[in-house]
């Protein structure tokens, strides 16, 4: 697909986000409605999407290189986030929040639907995006991310419950199901296949609508300088490091693009929850999530164009 068409697809998704923002501003919907959509996406449509994608395309061998490139970007930006917060003279709790929100991307709730919209279900792009979300975001967030937040925050025990919570998520359970259906392969009844397709295809629209409904601009008040600095780490430094790692690893073009796009996604909403839970600066984390989500409207098309030119 030409770069211009990809950017048009991306901007169309952010137009849906704008609808959510307008609905919230008009008082027609709000955080409660966003929470319902979030739960629907996490427990229903995303698992259906994962099963559909993995059943048809599986995960290519080159996807592991993309995971490595994304992981390098994550660790580099965790260090960068803490360093920037320290340079700004922020307290330890804010430094921990900066490390989390500067590194962990919204790869599942946002990245996978974006990659699916841009590249479609055919080929290995969507499978690579799912693998990055599983390994780099979910596993590392509930291990490395929790440990970082607990160390930099005001407390909170790090135990096996974090990993258990991860394993109990429907989206995680859908991964082995999709891979098994691809490997065996197991035919599905037509009605079930169509139902999975319908649910999975609704994910991008519901995700961006829910994001628009949940954006709270009040979290930006009085913290423009640190928020701008952390947004630069998340939206610019992270994809740049991922691109450098992808080039160094000699990744195939599609895997390299997906690795960079996943690293360029705005801050993971779950990292905000982890920051607050373990005593880091939850308000600063929430503000960064808002700024990076809004900033991604401009940064993602630019990142996509730059990557296409460098890899083309």
Coordinates of N, CA and C in Angstrom, one line a residue, residues 64-277:
X64 N 10.5 -12.2 15.5 CA 11.3 -12.1 16.8 C 12.4 -11.0 16.7
X65 N 12.9 -10.7 15.5 CA 13.8 -9.6 15.3 C 13.1 -8.3 15.7
X66 N 11.8 -8.2 15.2 CA 11.0 -7.0 15.6 C 10.8 -6.9 17.1
X67 N 10.6 -8.0 17.7 CA 10.5 -8.0 19.2 C 11.8 -7.4 19.8
X68 N 12.9 -7.9 19.3 CA 14.2 -7.5 19.9 C 14.4 -6.0 19.7
X69 N 14.1 -5.5 18.5 CA 14.2 -4.0 18.2 C 13.3 -3.2 19.1
X70 N 12.1 -3.7 19.3 CA 11.1 -2.9 20.2 C 11.6 -3.0 21.6
X71 N 12.1 -4.1 22.1 CA 12.6 -4.2 23.5 C 13.8 -3.3 23.7
X72 N 14.7 -3.2 22.7 CA 15.8 -2.3 22.9 C 15.3 -0.9 23.1
X73 N 14.3 -0.5 22.2 CA 13.8 0.9 22.4 C 13.1 1.1 23.7
X74 N 12.4 0.1 24.2 CA 11.7 0.2 25.5 C 12.7 0.4 26.6
X75 N 13.8 -0.4 26.7 CA 14.8 -0.2 27.8 C 15.5 1.1 27.7
X76 N 15.8 1.5 26.4 CA 16.6 2.8 26.2 C 15.7 3.9 26.7
X77 N 14.4 3.9 26.4 CA 13.5 5.0 26.8 C 13.1 5.0 28.3
X78 N 13.2 3.8 28.9 CA 13.0 3.8 30.3 C 14.1 4.5 31.0
X79 N 15.3 4.3 30.6 CA 16.5 5.0 31.1 C 16.4 6.5 30.8
X80 N 16.0 6.8 29.6 CA 15.9 8.2 29.1 C 14.9 8.9 29.9
X81 N 13.7 8.3 30.1 CA 12.7 9.0 30.9 C 13.1 9.3 32.3
X82 N 13.7 8.4 33.0 CA 14.2 8.7 34.3 C 15.3 9.8 34.3
X83 N 16.2 9.7 33.3 CA 17.3 10.7 33.2 C 16.7 12.1 33.0
X84 N 15.7 12.2 32.1 CA 15.1 13.5 31.8 C 14.4 14.1 33.0
X85 N 13.7 13.2 33.7 CA 13.0 13.7 34.9 C 14.0 14.2 36.0
X86 N 15.1 13.4 36.1 CA 16.1 13.8 37.1 C 16.7 15.1 36.7
X87 N 17.0 15.3 35.4 CA 17.6 16.6 34.9 C 16.7 17.8 35.1
X88 N 15.3 17.5 35.1 CA 14.4 18.6 35.4 C 14.2 18.8 36.9
X89 N 14.9 18.1 37.7 CA 14.8 18.2 39.2 C 13.6 17.7 39.8
X90 N 12.9 16.7 39.2 CA 11.7 16.1 39.7 C 12.0 15.1 40.7
X91 N 11.1 14.9 41.7 CA 11.3 13.9 42.7 C 11.3 12.5 42.2
X92 N 11.7 11.5 43.1 CA 11.9 10.1 42.7 C 10.6 9.5 42.1
X93 N 9.5 9.8 42.7 CA 8.2 9.3 42.3 C 7.9 9.7 40.9
X94 N 8.2 11.0 40.5 CA 8.0 11.5 39.2 C 9.0 10.8 38.2
X95 N 10.2 10.6 38.7 CA 11.2 9.9 37.8 C 10.7 8.5 37.5
X96 N 10.2 7.8 38.4 CA 9.6 6.4 38.1 C 8.5 6.5 37.1
X97 N 7.6 7.5 37.3 CA 6.5 7.6 36.3 C 7.0 7.9 35.0
X98 N 8.1 8.8 34.9 CA 8.6 9.1 33.6 C 9.3 7.9 32.9
X99 N 9.9 7.0 33.7 CA 10.5 5.8 33.1 C 9.4 4.9 32.5
X100 N 8.3 4.8 33.2 CA 7.2 4.0 32.7 C 6.6 4.5 31.4
X101 N 6.1 5.8 31.5 CA 5.3 6.4 30.4 C 6.2 6.7 29.2
X102 N 7.5 6.9 29.4 CA 8.4 7.1 28.3 C 8.8 5.9 27.5
X103 N 8.5 4.7 28.1 CA 8.9 3.5 27.5 C 7.8 2.6 27.0
X104 N 6.8 2.4 27.8 CA 5.8 1.4 27.5 C 4.7 2.0 26.5
X105 N 4.6 1.4 25.4 CA 3.7 1.9 24.3 C 2.3 1.2 24.4
X106 N 1.3 1.9 23.9 CA 0.0 1.4 23.8 C -0.1 0.4 22.6
X107 N 0.6 -0.7 22.6 CA 0.8 -1.6 21.5 C -0.4 -2.5 21.2
X108 N -1.1 -2.8 22.3 CA -2.3 -3.7 22.1 C -3.5 -3.0 21.8
X109 N -3.9 -2.1 22.7 CA -5.1 -1.4 22.6 C -5.2 -0.4 21.4
X110 N -4.0 0.0 21.0 CA -3.9 1.0 19.9 C -3.0 0.5 18.7
X111 N -1.8 -0.1 19.0 CA -0.9 -0.5 18.0 C -1.4 -1.6 17.1
X112 N -1.9 -2.7 17.7 CA -2.4 -3.8 16.8 C -3.5 -3.3 15.9
X113 N -4.5 -2.6 16.4 CA -5.6 -2.1 15.5 C -5.0 -1.2 14.4
X114 N -4.0 -0.4 14.7 CA -3.4 0.5 13.7 C -2.7 -0.3 12.6
X115 N -1.9 -1.3 13.1 CA -1.2 -2.1 12.1 C -2.2 -2.9 11.2
X116 N -3.2 -3.4 11.9 CA -4.2 -4.1 11.1 C -4.9 -3.2 10.0
X117 N -5.2 -2.0 10.4 CA -5.8 -1.1 9.5 C -4.9 -0.7 8.4
X118 N -3.6 -0.6 8.7 CA -2.6 -0.2 7.7 C -2.2 -1.3 6.7
X119 N -2.0 -2.5 7.3 CA -1.4 -3.6 6.5 C -2.4 -4.7 6.2
X120 N -3.5 -4.7 6.9 CA -4.5 -5.8 6.7 C -4.1 -7.0 7.4
X121 N -5.0 -8.0 7.3 CA -4.8 -9.3 8.1 C -3.9 -10.3 7.4
X122 N -3.6 -10.0 6.1 CA -2.7 -10.9 5.3 C -1.3 -10.6 5.6
X123 N -0.4 -11.6 5.4 CA 1.0 -11.5 5.7 C 1.3 -11.5 7.2
X124 N 2.5 -11.1 7.6 CA 2.9 -11.3 8.9 C 2.8 -10.0 9.8
X125 N 2.4 -8.9 9.2 CA 2.5 -7.6 10.0 C 1.7 -7.7 11.3
X126 N 0.4 -8.1 11.2 CA -0.5 -8.1 12.4 C 0.1 -9.1 13.4
X127 N 0.5 -10.3 12.9 CA 1.1 -11.3 13.9 C 2.3 -10.7 14.6
X128 N 3.2 -10.0 13.9 CA 4.3 -9.4 14.5 C 3.9 -8.3 15.5
X129 N 2.9 -7.5 15.2 CA 2.4 -6.6 16.2 C 1.8 -7.2 17.4
X130 N 1.2 -8.3 17.3 CA 0.6 -9.1 18.4 C 1.8 -9.6 19.3
X131 N 2.8 -10.2 18.6 CA 3.9 -10.7 19.4 C 4.6 -9.6 20.2
X132 N 4.8 -8.4 19.6 CA 5.5 -7.3 20.3 C 4.6 -6.9 21.5
X133 N 3.3 -6.8 21.3 CA 2.4 -6.5 22.4 C 2.5 -7.5 23.5
X134 N 2.6 -8.8 23.2 CA 2.6 -9.8 24.2 C 3.9 -9.8 25.0
X135 N 5.1 -9.8 24.3 CA 6.4 -9.9 24.9 C 6.9 -8.6 25.5
X136 N 6.9 -7.6 24.6 CA 7.5 -6.3 25.0 C 6.7 -5.5 25.9
X137 N 5.4 -5.5 25.7 CA 4.5 -4.7 26.5 C 4.0 -5.4 27.7
X138 N 3.2 -6.5 27.5 CA 2.5 -7.1 28.6 C 3.5 -7.8 29.5
X139 N 4.3 -8.7 29.0 CA 5.2 -9.4 29.9 C 6.2 -8.5 30.6
X140 N 6.8 -7.6 29.9 CA 7.8 -6.7 30.5 C 7.2 -5.7 31.4
X141 N 5.9 -5.2 31.1 CA 5.3 -4.3 32.0 C 5.0 -4.9 33.3
X142 N 4.5 -6.2 33.4 CA 4.2 -6.8 34.6 C 5.4 -7.4 35.3
X143 N 6.5 -7.3 34.8 CA 7.8 -7.7 35.4 C 8.7 -6.6 35.6
X144 N 9.4 -6.2 34.6 CA 10.3 -5.0 34.7 C 9.6 -3.7 35.1
X145 N 8.4 -3.5 34.4 CA 7.7 -2.2 34.7 C 7.3 -2.1 36.2
X146 N 6.7 -3.2 36.7 CA 6.3 -3.3 38.1 C 7.5 -3.1 39.0
X147 N 8.6 -3.8 38.7 CA 9.8 -3.7 39.6 C 10.3 -2.2 39.6
X148 N 10.3 -1.6 38.4 CA 10.7 -0.2 38.3 C 9.8 0.7 39.1
X149 N 8.5 0.6 39.0 CA 7.6 1.4 39.7 C 7.7 1.2 41.2
X150 N 7.8 0.0 41.6 CA 7.9 -0.3 43.1 C 9.2 0.3 43.7
X151 N 10.3 0.2 42.9 CA 11.6 0.7 43.4 C 11.6 2.3 43.4
X152 N 11.0 2.9 42.5 CA 11.0 4.4 42.4 C 9.9 5.0 43.2
X153 N 8.8 4.3 43.4 CA 7.6 4.8 44.1 C 7.7 4.7 45.6
X154 N 6.5 4.8 46.2 CA 6.5 4.8 47.7 C 6.3 3.4 48.3
X155 N 6.3 2.4 47.4 CA 6.1 1.1 48.0 C 5.2 0.2 47.1
X156 N 4.8 -0.9 47.7 CA 4.0 -1.9 47.0 C 4.8 -3.1 46.7
X157 N 4.3 -4.3 47.1 CA 5.1 -5.5 47.0 C 5.0 -6.0 45.5
X158 N 6.1 -6.5 45.0 CA 6.1 -7.2 43.7 C 6.1 -8.7 43.9
X159 N 5.0 -9.3 43.5 CA 4.8 -10.7 43.7 C 4.3 -11.4 42.5
X160 N 4.0 -12.7 42.6 CA 3.5 -13.5 41.5 C 2.1 -13.1 41.0
X161 N 1.4 -12.3 41.8 CA 0.0 -12.0 41.4 C 0.0 -11.1 40.2
X162 N 1.1 -10.3 40.0 CA 1.1 -9.5 38.8 C 1.1 -10.4 37.5
X163 N 2.0 -11.4 37.5 CA 2.1 -12.3 36.4 C 0.8 -13.1 36.2
X164 N 0.2 -13.5 37.4 CA -1.1 -14.2 37.3 C -2.2 -13.4 36.7
X165 N -2.2 -12.1 37.0 CA -3.2 -11.2 36.4 C -3.0 -11.2 34.9
X166 N -1.8 -11.2 34.4 CA -1.5 -11.2 33.0 C -2.0 -12.4 32.3
X167 N -1.7 -13.6 32.9 CA -2.1 -14.9 32.3 C -3.6 -15.1 32.2
X168 N -4.3 -14.4 33.1 CA -5.8 -14.5 33.1 C -6.5 -13.6 32.1
X169 N -5.8 -12.8 31.4 CA -6.4 -11.9 30.5 C -6.9 -12.7 29.2
X170 N -8.2 -12.4 28.8 CA -8.7 -13.1 27.6 C -7.8 -12.9 26.4
X171 N -7.2 -11.8 26.2 CA -6.3 -11.5 25.0 C -5.1 -12.4 25.0
X172 N -4.6 -12.7 26.2 CA -3.4 -13.6 26.3 C -3.9 -15.1 26.0
X173 N -5.0 -15.5 26.5 CA -5.5 -16.9 26.2 C -5.8 -17.0 24.8
X174 N -6.2 -16.0 24.1 CA -6.5 -16.1 22.7 C -5.3 -16.4 21.8
X175 N -4.1 -16.1 22.3 CA -2.9 -16.3 21.5 C -2.6 -17.7 21.2
X176 N -2.5 -18.6 22.2 CA -2.3 -20.0 21.9 C -3.5 -20.6 21.1
X177 N -4.7 -20.1 21.3 CA -5.8 -20.6 20.6 C -5.6 -20.3 19.1
X178 N -5.3 -19.1 18.8 CA -5.1 -18.7 17.4 C -3.9 -19.4 16.7
X179 N -2.8 -19.6 17.5 CA -1.7 -20.4 16.9 C -2.0 -21.8 16.7
X180 N -2.8 -22.4 17.6 CA -3.2 -23.8 17.4 C -4.1 -24.0 16.2
X181 N -5.0 -23.1 16.0 CA -5.9 -23.1 14.9 C -5.1 -23.0 13.6
X182 N -4.0 -22.2 13.6 CA -3.2 -22.0 12.4 C -2.3 -23.3 12.2
X183 N -1.8 -23.9 13.2 CA -0.8 -24.9 13.1 C -1.5 -26.3 12.7
X184 N -2.7 -26.5 13.1 CA -3.2 -27.9 13.0 C -3.6 -28.2 11.5
X185 N -4.3 -27.4 10.7 CA -5.2 -26.4 11.1 C -6.6 -27.0 11.4
X186 N -7.4 -26.2 12.2 CA -8.7 -26.7 12.6 C -9.8 -25.9 11.9
X187 N -10.6 -26.5 11.1 CA -11.7 -25.7 10.4 C -12.7 -25.2 11.4
X188 N -13.2 -24.0 11.2 CA -14.2 -23.4 12.0 C -15.6 -23.4 11.2
X189 N -16.7 -23.5 11.9 CA -18.0 -23.3 11.3 C -18.1 -21.9 10.7
X190 N -18.7 -21.8 9.5 CA -18.8 -20.5 8.8 C -19.4 -19.5 9.7
X191 N -20.4 -19.8 10.5 CA -21.0 -18.8 11.4 C -20.1 -18.3 12.4
X192 N -19.2 -19.2 13.0 CA -18.3 -18.7 14.0 C -17.2 -17.9 13.4
X193 N -16.7 -18.3 12.2 CA -15.7 -17.5 11.5 C -16.1 -16.1 11.2
X194 N -17.4 -16.0 10.7 CA -17.9 -14.7 10.4 C -18.1 -13.8 11.7
X195 N -18.5 -14.5 12.8 CA -18.7 -13.8 14.1 C -17.4 -13.2 14.6
X196 N -16.3 -14.0 14.5 CA -15.0 -13.6 14.9 C -14.5 -12.4 14.0
X197 N -14.8 -12.5 12.7 CA -14.4 -11.5 11.8 C -15.1 -10.2 12.2
X198 N -16.4 -10.3 12.4 CA -17.2 -9.1 12.7 C -16.7 -8.4 14.0
X199 N -16.5 -9.2 15.0 CA -16.0 -8.7 16.3 C -14.6 -8.1 16.2
X200 N -13.7 -8.8 15.6 CA -12.4 -8.3 15.4 C -12.3 -7.1 14.6
X201 N -13.0 -7.0 13.6 CA -13.0 -5.8 12.7 C -13.5 -4.5 13.4
X202 N -14.3 -4.7 14.5 CA -14.8 -3.6 15.2 C -13.8 -3.0 16.1
X203 N -12.7 -3.7 16.4 CA -11.7 -3.2 17.4 C -11.1 -1.8 17.1
X204 N -10.6 -1.5 15.9 CA -10.0 -0.2 15.7 C -11.0 0.9 16.0
X205 N -12.2 0.8 15.5 CA -13.2 1.9 15.7 C -13.5 2.1 17.1
X206 N -13.7 1.0 17.9 CA -14.1 1.1 19.3 C -12.9 1.6 20.1
X207 N -11.7 1.2 19.7 CA -10.5 1.7 20.5 C -10.4 3.2 20.4
X208 N -10.4 3.7 19.2 CA -10.2 5.2 19.0 C -11.4 6.0 19.6
X209 N -12.6 5.4 19.5 CA -13.8 6.1 20.1 C -13.6 6.2 21.6
X210 N -13.2 5.0 22.2 CA -13.0 5.0 23.7 C -11.9 5.9 24.1
X211 N -10.8 6.0 23.3 CA -9.7 6.9 23.7 C -10.2 8.4 23.7
X212 N -11.0 8.7 22.7 CA -11.5 10.1 22.6 C -12.4 10.4 23.8
X213 N -13.2 9.4 24.2 CA -14.1 9.6 25.4 C -13.3 9.7 26.7
X214 N -12.2 9.1 26.8 CA -11.4 9.0 28.0 C -10.4 10.1 28.2
X215 N -10.1 10.9 27.2 CA -9.1 11.9 27.3 C -9.5 13.0 28.3
X216 N -8.7 13.2 29.3 CA -9.0 14.3 30.3 C -7.9 15.3 30.3
X217 N -8.2 16.5 29.7 CA -7.3 17.5 29.5 C -6.9 18.2 30.8
X218 N -7.6 18.0 31.9 CA -7.3 18.6 33.2 C -6.0 18.1 33.8
X219 N -5.6 16.9 33.3 CA -4.3 16.3 33.8 C -3.1 17.0 33.3
X220 N -3.3 18.0 32.4 CA -2.2 18.7 31.8 C -1.8 20.0 32.6
X221 N -2.7 20.4 33.5 CA -2.6 21.7 34.1 C -1.2 21.8 34.9
X222 N -0.5 22.9 34.5 CA 0.7 23.3 35.3 C 1.9 22.4 35.1
X223 N 1.9 21.5 34.2 CA 3.1 20.6 34.0 C 3.5 20.5 32.5
X224 N 3.5 21.7 31.9 CA 3.7 21.6 30.4 C 5.1 21.2 30.1
X225 N 6.1 21.7 30.8 CA 7.5 21.4 30.5 C 7.9 19.9 30.6
X226 N 7.6 19.3 31.8 CA 7.9 17.9 31.9 C 7.1 17.0 30.9
X227 N 5.8 17.4 30.7 CA 5.0 16.6 29.8 C 5.5 16.7 28.4
X228 N 5.9 17.8 28.0 CA 6.5 18.0 26.6 C 7.8 17.1 26.5
X229 N 8.6 17.1 27.5 CA 9.9 16.4 27.5 C 9.6 14.9 27.4
X230 N 8.7 14.4 28.2 CA 8.4 13.0 28.2 C 7.7 12.5 27.0
X231 N 6.9 13.4 26.4 CA 6.2 13.1 25.1 C 7.3 13.0 24.0
X232 N 8.3 13.8 24.0 CA 9.4 13.7 23.0 C 10.1 12.4 23.2
X233 N 10.4 12.0 24.4 CA 11.0 10.7 24.6 C 10.1 9.6 24.0
X234 N 8.8 9.6 24.3 CA 8.0 8.5 23.9 C 7.7 8.5 22.4
X235 N 7.4 9.7 21.8 CA 7.0 9.7 20.4 C 8.1 9.9 19.4
X236 N 9.3 10.4 19.8 CA 10.4 10.6 18.9 C 11.6 9.7 19.2
X237 N 12.0 9.7 20.4 CA 13.2 8.9 20.7 C 12.9 7.4 20.6
X238 N 11.8 7.0 21.1 CA 11.5 5.5 21.1 C 11.5 5.0 19.6
X239 N 10.8 5.6 18.7 CA 10.8 5.0 17.3 C 12.2 5.2 16.7
X240 N 12.9 6.2 17.0 CA 14.3 6.4 16.5 C 15.2 5.3 16.9
X241 N 15.1 4.9 18.2 CA 15.9 3.8 18.7 C 15.5 2.5 18.1
X242 N 14.2 2.3 18.0 CA 13.7 1.0 17.3 C 14.2 0.9 15.9
X243 N 14.1 2.0 15.2 CA 14.6 2.0 13.8 C 16.1 1.7 13.7
X244 N 16.9 2.3 14.6 CA 18.3 2.0 14.6 C 18.6 0.5 14.9
X245 N 17.8 0.0 15.8 CA 18.0 -1.4 16.2 C 17.5 -2.3 15.0
X246 N 16.4 -2.0 14.4 CA 15.9 -2.7 13.2 C 16.9 -2.7 12.1
X247 N 17.6 -1.6 11.8 CA 18.6 -1.5 10.8 C 19.8 -2.3 11.1
X248 N 20.2 -2.3 12.4 CA 21.4 -3.0 12.9 C 21.1 -4.5 12.8
X249 N 19.9 -4.9 13.0 CA 19.6 -6.4 13.0 C 19.3 -6.8 11.5
X250 N 19.2 -5.9 10.6 CA 18.9 -6.3 9.2 C 17.5 -6.8 9.0
X251 N 16.5 -6.3 9.7 CA 15.2 -6.8 9.6 C 14.6 -6.6 8.2
X252 N 13.7 -7.5 7.8 CA 12.9 -7.4 6.6 C 12.0 -6.2 6.8
X253 N 11.7 -5.5 5.7 CA 11.0 -4.2 5.7 C 9.8 -4.2 6.5
X254 N 8.9 -5.1 6.3 CA 7.6 -5.0 7.1 C 7.8 -5.2 8.5
X255 N 8.6 -6.1 9.0 CA 8.9 -6.3 10.4 C 9.6 -5.1 11.0
X256 N 10.5 -4.4 10.2 CA 11.1 -3.2 10.7 C 10.1 -2.1 10.9
X257 N 9.2 -2.0 9.9 CA 8.1 -0.9 10.0 C 7.2 -1.1 11.2
X258 N 6.8 -2.4 11.4 CA 5.9 -2.7 12.5 C 6.6 -2.4 13.9
X259 N 7.9 -2.8 14.0 CA 8.7 -2.6 15.2 C 8.7 -1.1 15.5
X260 N 9.0 -0.3 14.5 CA 9.1 1.2 14.7 C 7.7 1.7 15.0
X261 N 6.7 1.3 14.3 CA 5.3 1.8 14.6 C 4.9 1.5 16.0
X262 N 5.1 0.3 16.4 CA 4.7 -0.1 17.8 C 5.5 0.7 18.9
X263 N 6.7 1.0 18.6 CA 7.5 1.8 19.5 C 7.1 3.3 19.5
X264 N 6.5 3.7 18.4 CA 6.0 5.1 18.2 C 4.6 5.3 18.8
X265 N 4.0 4.3 19.3 CA 2.6 4.4 19.8 C 2.7 5.3 21.1
X266 N 1.6 6.0 21.4 CA 1.6 6.8 22.7 C 1.7 5.9 23.9
X267 N 1.7 6.5 25.0 CA 1.9 5.8 26.3 C 0.8 4.8 26.6
X268 N 1.2 3.6 27.1 CA 0.3 2.6 27.5 C -0.6 3.1 28.6
X269 N -1.9 2.9 28.5 CA -2.8 3.3 29.6 C -2.5 2.4 30.9
X270 N -2.1 1.2 30.7 CA -1.9 0.3 31.8 C -0.7 0.7 32.6
X271 N 0.3 1.3 31.9 CA 1.5 1.8 32.6 C 1.1 3.0 33.6
X272 N 0.1 3.7 33.2 CA -0.4 4.8 34.1 C -0.9 4.2 35.4
X273 N -1.7 3.1 35.2 CA -2.3 2.4 36.4 C -1.2 1.8 37.3
X274 N -0.1 1.2 36.6 CA 1.0 0.6 37.4 C 1.7 1.7 38.1
X275 N 2.0 2.8 37.5 CA 2.7 3.9 38.2 C 1.9 4.4 39.4
X276 N 0.6 4.6 39.3 CA -0.2 5.0 40.5 C -0.2 4.0 41.5
X277 N -0.4 2.7 41.1 CA -0.5 1.6 42.1 C 0.7 1.4 43.0

